[in-house]
Amino acid sequence: MATRLSVNVNKIATLRNARGGSNPNVVQIAQDCERYGAQGITVHPRPDERHIRYQDVLDLKEVVKTEFNIEGYPDERYMELVLKVKPTQATLVPDPPGVLTSNAGWDTIKNELLLTELIQELQANGIRTSIFVDTNLKNVEGAAKVGSNRIELYTEPYASQFHSNKGQAIAPFVEAAKHAKKLGLDLNAGHDLDLYNLKYFAQNIADLDEVSIGHALICDSLYYGLENTIQMYLQQLAF
Ligand code: PXP
């Protein structure tokens, strides 16, 4: 089965917030992304609500018909929101409150107790869990140990090396993905994936369940339009 494309709509909220009104409308755009073929909608609310607001997440819950994925640092407010909304998937990310964008995966060994408790609570509420990790095999093993359903591989190091040496860039991801599958983990990936590097990644990572893509996809849509862009990304995943 082809890898599913989940569109991260955070950038739409950033644009809306620049003028304070409701243009562009995050809820409408999420519905349109689904209409254009996206198989999931991702949001990443942050404590300062500088892009997606907590209210957006509640509004999106009413309309998203595909897989709804809520990423974030699992503080009290995040957990309360996620347990209320009950999305398809909660992706736990270790980003500190002020960070510009997620820039590292979990140390799943150091955070074993915390992650185990959170994952149990989420799963008891019927929510699939994914935890954001790098390709360090110890962190992949830790993700299996804490009982997560999935991991999301942090692909920035792949993206930044892709143009200079794609073989070298993909190698640790191939290894981490194989290890994850052996341990019974399902597999997502995200961060800095784009129209250039996506196909090679998906072709080389067997059984990649989902990619979540925001920044590049929204930038591309300025040139190609949202509908064409989503179709172009889906084509990268259809081989
Ligand atoms: N996955 C996680 C955990 C993220 O924090 C982000 C950015 O919000 C993404 C994926 C998507 O990254 P990008 O916007 O670079 O496509």
Short mmCIF file of C-alpha atoms and ligand atoms in Angstrom, two decimals:
data_model
loop_
_atom_site.label_atom_id
_atom_site.label_comp_id
_atom_site.label_asym_id
_atom_site.label_seq_id
_atom_site.Cartn_x
_atom_site.Cartn_y
_atom_site.Cartn_z
CA MET A 1 0.00 0.00 0.00
CA ALA A 2 1.27 3.49 -0.89
CA THR A 3 2.50 5.79 1.82
CA ARG A 4 -0.23 8.13 3.04
CA LEU A 5 0.18 11.87 2.71
CA SER A 6 -0.85 13.92 5.74
CA VAL A 7 -0.83 17.65 5.07
CA ASN A 8 0.38 19.81 7.94
CA VAL A 9 -1.76 22.97 7.87
CA ASN A 10 0.23 24.99 10.41
CA LYS A 11 1.52 27.38 7.73
CA ILE A 12 -2.05 28.22 6.74
CA ALA A 13 -2.65 29.33 10.32
CA THR A 14 0.58 31.36 10.29
CA LEU A 15 -0.67 33.26 7.23
CA ARG A 16 -4.10 33.79 8.76
CA ASN A 17 -2.60 35.05 12.02
CA ALA A 18 -0.53 37.65 10.16
CA ARG A 19 -3.71 39.71 9.69
CA GLY A 20 -5.74 38.47 12.60
CA GLY A 21 -8.91 37.60 10.65
CA SER A 22 -9.98 34.28 9.21
CA ASN A 23 -8.37 34.46 5.77
CA PRO A 24 -7.16 31.92 4.78
CA ASN A 25 -9.62 29.75 6.62
CA VAL A 26 -7.82 26.81 8.20
CA VAL A 27 -10.90 24.62 8.45
CA GLN A 28 -11.90 25.23 4.82
CA ILE A 29 -8.37 24.57 3.59
CA ALA A 30 -8.12 21.33 5.57
CA GLN A 31 -11.37 20.16 3.97
CA ASP A 32 -10.08 21.18 0.55
CA CYS A 33 -6.80 19.30 1.14
CA GLU A 34 -8.87 16.19 1.76
CA ARG A 35 -10.97 16.85 -1.34
CA TYR A 36 -7.75 17.18 -3.37
CA GLY A 37 -6.52 13.81 -2.18
CA ALA A 38 -4.69 14.27 1.14
CA GLN A 39 -5.13 11.19 3.28
CA GLY A 40 -4.61 12.99 6.55
CA ILE A 41 -4.48 16.39 8.22
CA THR A 42 -1.74 17.24 10.71
CA VAL A 43 -1.60 20.11 13.17
CA HIS A 44 1.06 21.05 15.66
CA PRO A 45 -0.31 23.43 18.29
CA ARG A 46 2.38 25.17 20.30
CA PRO A 47 1.87 26.83 23.70
CA ASP A 48 2.12 30.38 22.26
CA GLU A 49 -0.46 29.52 19.55
CA ARG A 50 1.62 31.38 16.98
CA HIS A 51 0.20 29.25 14.22
CA ILE A 52 -2.43 26.61 14.99
CA ARG A 53 -4.61 27.66 17.94
CA TYR A 54 -6.17 25.23 20.35
CA GLN A 55 -9.58 26.36 19.09
CA ASP A 56 -8.53 25.44 15.51
CA VAL A 57 -7.94 21.90 16.67
CA LEU A 58 -11.43 21.72 18.18
CA ASP A 59 -12.92 23.17 14.98
CA LEU A 60 -10.98 20.76 12.78
CA LYS A 61 -12.18 17.80 14.82
CA GLU A 62 -15.71 18.52 13.53
CA VAL A 63 -14.75 18.34 9.86
CA VAL A 64 -11.68 16.18 9.26
CA LYS A 65 -12.81 12.94 7.63
CA THR A 66 -9.43 11.40 6.92
CA GLU A 67 -6.78 10.71 9.58
CA PHE A 68 -6.36 13.54 12.06
CA ASN A 69 -2.87 13.75 13.55
CA ILE A 70 -2.07 16.11 16.43
CA GLU A 71 1.64 16.64 17.03
CA GLY A 72 3.14 18.37 20.00
CA TYR A 73 5.04 18.43 23.22
CA PRO A 74 2.93 16.47 25.70
CA ASP A 75 2.44 19.09 28.38
CA GLU A 76 -0.80 19.22 30.38
CA ARG A 77 -2.60 21.41 27.85
CA TYR A 78 -1.62 19.19 24.91
CA MET A 79 -2.77 16.05 26.68
CA GLU A 80 -6.06 17.66 27.71
CA LEU A 81 -6.70 18.76 24.12
CA VAL A 82 -5.79 15.43 22.58
CA LEU A 83 -7.88 13.43 25.04
CA LYS A 84 -10.83 15.71 24.28
CA VAL A 85 -10.46 15.60 20.50
CA LYS A 86 -9.48 11.93 20.26
CA PRO A 87 -7.69 12.18 16.89
CA THR A 88 -6.60 9.15 14.91
CA GLN A 89 -3.03 9.73 16.02
CA ALA A 90 -1.05 11.70 18.58
CA THR A 91 2.56 12.36 17.63
CA LEU A 92 4.66 13.22 20.66
CA VAL A 93 7.47 15.67 19.93
CA PRO A 94 10.11 16.76 22.46
CA ASP A 95 10.26 20.41 21.39
CA PRO A 96 10.69 23.05 24.08
CA PRO A 97 8.01 25.82 24.09
CA GLY A 98 9.86 28.61 22.18
CA VAL A 99 11.51 26.53 19.47
CA LEU A 100 11.07 27.71 15.85
CA THR A 101 10.33 24.21 14.58
CA SER A 102 10.94 20.67 15.88
CA ASN A 103 14.66 20.10 15.69
CA ALA A 104 15.32 16.78 17.42
CA GLY A 105 13.73 13.48 18.28
CA TRP A 106 13.12 12.03 21.74
CA ASP A 107 15.77 10.49 23.88
CA THR A 108 13.51 7.52 24.50
CA ILE A 109 15.83 6.02 27.11
CA LYS A 110 15.96 9.07 29.37
CA ASN A 111 12.24 9.67 28.95
CA GLU A 112 11.13 6.06 29.25
CA LEU A 113 8.89 6.55 32.26
CA LEU A 114 7.22 9.72 30.96
CA LEU A 115 6.59 8.26 27.51
CA THR A 116 5.32 4.95 28.86
CA GLU A 117 2.71 6.69 31.01
CA LEU A 118 1.59 9.07 28.27
CA ILE A 119 1.35 6.35 25.67
CA GLN A 120 -0.71 4.14 27.93
CA GLU A 121 -3.12 6.99 28.58
CA LEU A 122 -3.46 7.85 24.90
CA GLN A 123 -3.93 4.26 23.81
CA ALA A 124 -6.47 3.63 26.59
CA ASN A 125 -8.48 6.39 24.92
CA GLY A 126 -8.28 4.74 21.52
CA ILE A 127 -5.63 7.08 20.11
CA ARG A 128 -2.78 5.67 18.03
CA THR A 129 0.59 6.93 19.20
CA SER A 130 3.67 7.95 17.29
CA ILE A 131 6.85 9.35 18.77
CA PHE A 132 9.30 11.54 16.94
CA VAL A 133 12.80 10.02 16.90
CA ASP A 134 16.09 10.27 15.07
CA THR A 135 17.79 7.28 13.47
CA ASN A 136 19.76 6.28 16.55
CA LEU A 137 18.82 2.62 16.98
CA LYS A 138 18.78 2.99 20.76
CA ASN A 139 16.01 5.55 20.44
CA VAL A 140 14.09 3.28 18.07
CA GLU A 141 14.41 0.42 20.57
CA GLY A 142 13.30 2.76 23.34
CA ALA A 143 10.22 3.66 21.30
CA ALA A 144 9.26 0.00 21.10
CA LYS A 145 9.92 -0.44 24.81
CA VAL A 146 7.59 2.40 25.82
CA GLY A 147 4.83 0.72 23.80
CA SER A 148 4.27 3.22 20.99
CA ASN A 149 2.38 2.05 17.92
CA ARG A 150 4.60 4.04 15.59
CA ILE A 151 7.64 6.21 15.30
CA GLU A 152 8.01 9.27 13.13
CA LEU A 153 11.53 9.52 11.77
CA TYR A 154 12.92 13.06 11.90
CA THR A 155 13.98 13.57 8.29
CA GLU A 156 15.77 16.93 8.45
CA PRO A 157 19.24 15.27 8.38
CA TYR A 158 18.15 13.31 5.28
CA ALA A 159 16.81 16.43 3.56
CA SER A 160 19.88 18.53 4.29
CA GLN A 161 22.26 15.90 2.87
CA PHE A 162 20.06 14.77 -0.01
CA HIS A 163 21.48 17.04 -2.70
CA SER A 164 25.14 16.35 -1.89
CA ASN A 165 24.95 12.58 -1.33
CA LYS A 166 21.54 10.93 -1.33
CA GLY A 167 22.92 7.41 -0.81
CA GLN A 168 24.68 8.49 2.35
CA ALA A 169 21.68 10.56 3.41
CA ILE A 170 19.23 7.67 3.24
CA ALA A 171 21.44 4.94 4.75
CA PRO A 172 20.75 5.55 8.46
CA PHE A 173 17.03 5.85 7.71
CA VAL A 174 16.98 2.49 5.93
CA GLU A 175 18.65 0.89 8.93
CA ALA A 176 16.40 2.58 11.50
CA ALA A 177 13.28 1.71 9.51
CA LYS A 178 14.26 -1.96 9.24
CA HIS A 179 14.97 -2.06 12.95
CA ALA A 180 11.63 -0.44 13.74
CA LYS A 181 9.71 -2.93 11.63
CA LYS A 182 11.55 -5.82 13.27
CA LEU A 183 10.44 -4.49 16.64
CA GLY A 184 6.82 -4.27 15.47
CA LEU A 185 6.68 -0.50 15.11
CA ASP A 186 4.82 1.14 12.26
CA LEU A 187 6.55 3.96 10.51
CA ASN A 188 5.96 7.63 9.74
CA ALA A 189 8.40 10.29 8.61
CA GLY A 190 8.50 14.04 8.43
CA HIS A 191 10.36 17.32 8.37
CA ASP A 192 11.75 19.07 5.31
CA LEU A 193 10.40 16.50 2.89
CA ASP A 194 9.69 18.11 -0.47
CA LEU A 195 9.04 17.43 -4.16
CA TYR A 196 12.74 16.69 -4.76
CA ASN A 197 13.57 14.35 -1.89
CA LEU A 198 10.25 12.62 -1.17
CA LYS A 199 10.21 9.95 -3.87
CA TYR A 200 13.71 8.68 -3.16
CA PHE A 201 12.90 8.49 0.54
CA ALA A 202 9.65 6.58 0.04
CA GLN A 203 11.23 4.24 -2.52
CA ASN A 204 14.01 3.29 -0.17
CA ILE A 205 12.07 2.96 3.07
CA ALA A 206 10.00 -0.20 2.91
CA ASP A 207 6.56 -0.09 4.54
CA LEU A 208 6.54 3.63 5.16
CA ASP A 209 3.02 4.25 6.46
CA GLU A 210 2.75 8.02 6.43
CA VAL A 211 4.58 11.24 5.71
CA SER A 212 3.46 14.54 7.16
CA ILE A 213 4.47 17.54 5.11
CA GLY A 214 3.83 21.20 5.71
CA HIS A 215 6.34 23.88 4.83
CA ALA A 216 7.46 22.80 1.36
CA LEU A 217 3.99 21.73 0.26
CA ILE A 218 2.43 25.05 1.18
CA CYS A 219 5.32 26.94 -0.47
CA ASP A 220 4.90 24.87 -3.66
CA SER A 221 1.19 25.62 -3.68
CA LEU A 222 1.98 29.32 -4.21
CA TYR A 223 3.26 28.38 -7.65
CA TYR A 224 1.19 25.32 -8.57
CA GLY A 225 -2.01 25.83 -6.57
CA LEU A 226 -3.06 23.62 -3.69
CA GLU A 227 -4.91 21.00 -5.69
CA ASN A 228 -2.08 20.47 -8.21
CA THR A 229 0.51 20.47 -5.46
CA ILE A 230 -1.23 17.78 -3.44
CA GLN A 231 -1.55 15.69 -6.59
CA MET A 232 2.15 16.21 -7.32
CA TYR A 233 3.11 15.02 -3.84
CA LEU A 234 0.81 12.02 -4.16
CA GLN A 235 2.50 11.15 -7.44
CA GLN A 236 5.85 11.04 -5.68
CA LEU A 237 4.39 8.37 -3.42
CA ALA A 238 2.79 6.32 -6.22
CA PHE A 239 5.33 4.00 -7.80
N1 PXP B 1 6.81 16.31 11.81
C1 PXP B 1 6.97 17.07 12.92
C2 PXP B 1 7.08 16.37 14.22
C3 PXP B 1 7.00 18.46 12.84
O1 PXP B 1 7.16 19.19 13.96
C4 PXP B 1 6.86 19.08 11.58
C5 PXP B 1 6.86 20.57 11.50
O2 PXP B 1 5.78 21.09 12.21
C6 PXP B 1 6.69 18.25 10.46
C7 PXP B 1 6.69 16.88 10.59
C8 PXP B 1 6.53 18.83 9.09
O3 PXP B 1 7.71 19.43 8.69
P1 PXP B 1 7.73 20.38 7.40
O4 PXP B 1 6.88 21.57 7.73
O5 PXP B 1 9.17 20.71 7.24
O6 PXP B 1 7.16 19.60 6.27
#
